[in-house]
Amino acid sequence: MDGRLTFTQKKVLERFVATGAKDFSLLYSFTRDGANATVFHQKCNNRGPTVTVIYNTKGSVYGGYIEKSWVADTSGSYNRDDKAFLFRLMYDGNVSLNKFPVKNPDKAFYCYDTYGPIFGSGHDLYIFNGSINAEGTQYTLNGSTSFGSDFDMSGVSTDQITGNITTVFDVEVYSLSESPLANIWRECPGWDLKDLEELKHFAASFAPPHGLGIDTANVLVIGPVGAGKSSFFNTVASVFRGHICDQAVCGSAEKSITSKYRMYRVRGSQMEKPLRFCLCDTMGLEESQGIDAQELTYILDGNVPDGYQFNPTTPISSEIHGFVTSPTLGHKIHCVCFVFDGNTATILSEKMLEKIKSMQAKVRQKGLPQAVVLTKIDNVCSYVEEDVRNVYQSDTIKQLVNKVSNIFGVPRSFILPLKNYEKEFDVRTDVSVLAMHTLKRLLLSTENHLFNFLDQLDRKQKSSDSLE
Ligand SMILES: Nc1nc2c(ncn2[C@@H]2O[C@H](COP(=O)(O)OP(=O)(O)OP(=O)(O)O)[C@@H](O)[C@H]2O)c(=O)[nH]1
Ligand SMILES: [Mg+2]
């Protein structure tokens, strides 16, 4: 059993403890082990740093941390702990974060075999003693609260923590041990459903700036064969459709599976209109075949029509069927996303590297923003494979991002680790959050680029005004 503490709440507590990443292991809970003080001590004594978390029936989540161990004590005594603190994570169903440090460390916690966890001598937080019977799905605590006695509550009252009620759904105690993960090296808004909804809302409400006369912005997706380009579109589409989508054909082969240039639009099941950006999928790059820097120029300039069938033996030229001779801003590419397999991005052949660098030079020449998406990070780091939400705490991924940034000369904030939908049967919040976080970065770059055209329009307007 994992316990009720969410991933995000664990990250908050990690920040409060402030000694690096932690693994949380559930030692004791009312619902699993019974509300019994003797059992609490059996399970939690001599286990090192712990957090005790109370989930009350009014939507408050609060508790206490001690760095020292709970211990057996038949007569009851106070214990010193300089690092102890109380905390609040939720109040009345809403996130409400506070750390309340100990102000009298000599009496930080009290151990007595027939009492549950007690913090402070007043007692600041005395949870229960003896045993309590469950009443349906809840328990009525028989302890007391007198916050502020030995902990600094910064003016927060008991009512603002417990809502003045004593019924709880659960009390849990977790031990905290050193985690092999690093400190968070990139902030993510959060990994919960509400965070996903916010990120989806950002993408769904994205639109090219008013005044440019274009309906849709174009993000080019380009990279070596099998890097996960088509899967990226499918992943984004899956997020909005709510089920795993296979609109773009994906798979593994020596040659590129994708043979057509496709300006994919994202359509959600409940949406009347597609989203206001295209992910333009291309044939995979090969050392001496596939798109080269010259052909890329045609794509960037908007000369290549949607659905164009790439022909490895005949490069793109003005002779191809459907060549757009007078492309408008709406036909052009507004942001370039290079996609690499995270497992091989740092060991590309000299020839491939040269090809990509010449493409990057073209992209820069055109004044276009570029980002690098690193896929298959589930294969790069076992902690990410275990849990995608570890991505921004994985040292392996952090090092990979640093290396790729050096190789391609792209700032680290534009190197975006990603796990596409691949083995999943259903969409998942964590995979979707990471995909939407990546997409948001790309859309922001796209928007920034399009603002340049608004500046141009303004300048034109001003110069025509001054001529009049
Ligand atoms: N484990 C894992 N597999 C992935 C990921 N992304 C893509 N894949 C797999 O990698 C293979 C290639 O993916 P595609 O999306 O077809 O790659 P592509 O870049 O479009 O390939 P071409 O069109 O052939 O150039 C497929 O079998 C995908 O299922 C990922 O993030 N993790
Ligand atoms: Mg493809």
Coordinates of N, CA, C and O and ligand atoms in Angstrom, one line a residue, residues 224-231 248-251 256-260 264 281-284, ligand 2:
P224 N 16.2 12.3 -36.7 CA 16.6 11.0 -37.3 C 15.5 10.0 -37.4 O 14.5 10.1 -36.7
V225 N 15.6 9.0 -38.2 CA 14.7 7.9 -38.4 C 14.4 7.3 -37.0 O 15.4 7.0 -36.2
G226 N 13.1 7.1 -36.7 CA 12.8 6.4 -35.5 C 12.9 7.2 -34.2 O 12.9 6.6 -33.1
A227 N 13.1 8.5 -34.3 CA 13.4 9.3 -33.0 C 12.1 9.4 -32.2 O 12.2 9.7 -31.0
G228 N 11.0 9.3 -32.8 CA 9.7 9.4 -32.0 C 8.9 10.7 -32.5 O 8.1 11.2 -31.7
K229 N 9.1 11.1 -33.7 CA 8.5 12.4 -34.2 C 7.0 12.1 -34.3 O 6.2 12.9 -33.8
S230 N 6.6 11.1 -35.1 CA 5.2 10.8 -35.3 C 4.5 10.5 -34.0 O 3.4 10.9 -33.7
S231 N 5.3 9.8 -33.1 CA 4.7 9.4 -31.8 C 4.4 10.7 -31.0 O 3.5 10.7 -30.1
A248 N -1.0 9.1 -36.6 CA 0.2 9.1 -37.4 C 0.8 7.7 -37.3 O 0.9 7.2 -36.2
V249 N 1.2 7.2 -38.5 CA 1.8 5.8 -38.4 C 3.2 5.8 -37.8 O 4.0 6.7 -38.1
C250 N 3.4 5.0 -36.8 CA 4.6 4.9 -36.1 C 5.2 3.5 -36.2 O 4.5 2.6 -36.5
G251 N 6.4 3.4 -35.8 CA 7.0 2.0 -35.7 C 8.5 2.1 -35.9 O 9.1 3.2 -36.1
S256 N 12.8 5.4 -42.9 CA 11.7 6.2 -42.2 C 10.4 5.5 -42.5 O 10.0 5.2 -43.6
I257 N 9.6 5.4 -41.4 CA 8.2 4.9 -41.5 C 7.4 6.0 -42.1 O 6.5 5.8 -43.0
T258 N 7.6 7.2 -41.7 CA 6.9 8.3 -42.3 C 7.4 8.7 -43.7 O 8.6 8.9 -43.8
S259 N 6.6 8.7 -44.7 CA 7.1 9.0 -46.0 C 6.4 10.3 -46.6 O 6.8 10.8 -47.6
K260 N 5.4 10.8 -45.8 CA 4.8 12.0 -46.3 C 5.0 13.2 -45.4 O 5.1 13.0 -44.2
Y264 N -0.1 18.0 -39.3 CA -1.2 17.5 -38.4 C -1.8 18.6 -37.6 O -1.1 19.3 -36.9
D281 N 4.9 16.9 -39.4 CA 5.7 15.7 -39.3 C 6.5 15.4 -40.6 O 5.9 15.6 -41.7
T282 N 7.7 15.0 -40.4 CA 8.6 14.8 -41.6 C 9.1 13.4 -41.7 O 9.1 12.7 -40.7
M283 N 9.7 13.1 -42.9 CA 10.4 11.8 -43.0 C 11.7 11.8 -42.2 O 12.3 12.9 -42.1
G284 N 12.0 10.7 -41.6 CA 13.2 10.7 -40.8 C 14.5 11.0 -41.5 O 14.7 10.6 -42.7
Ligands
MG2 MG 7.4 9.2 -38.3

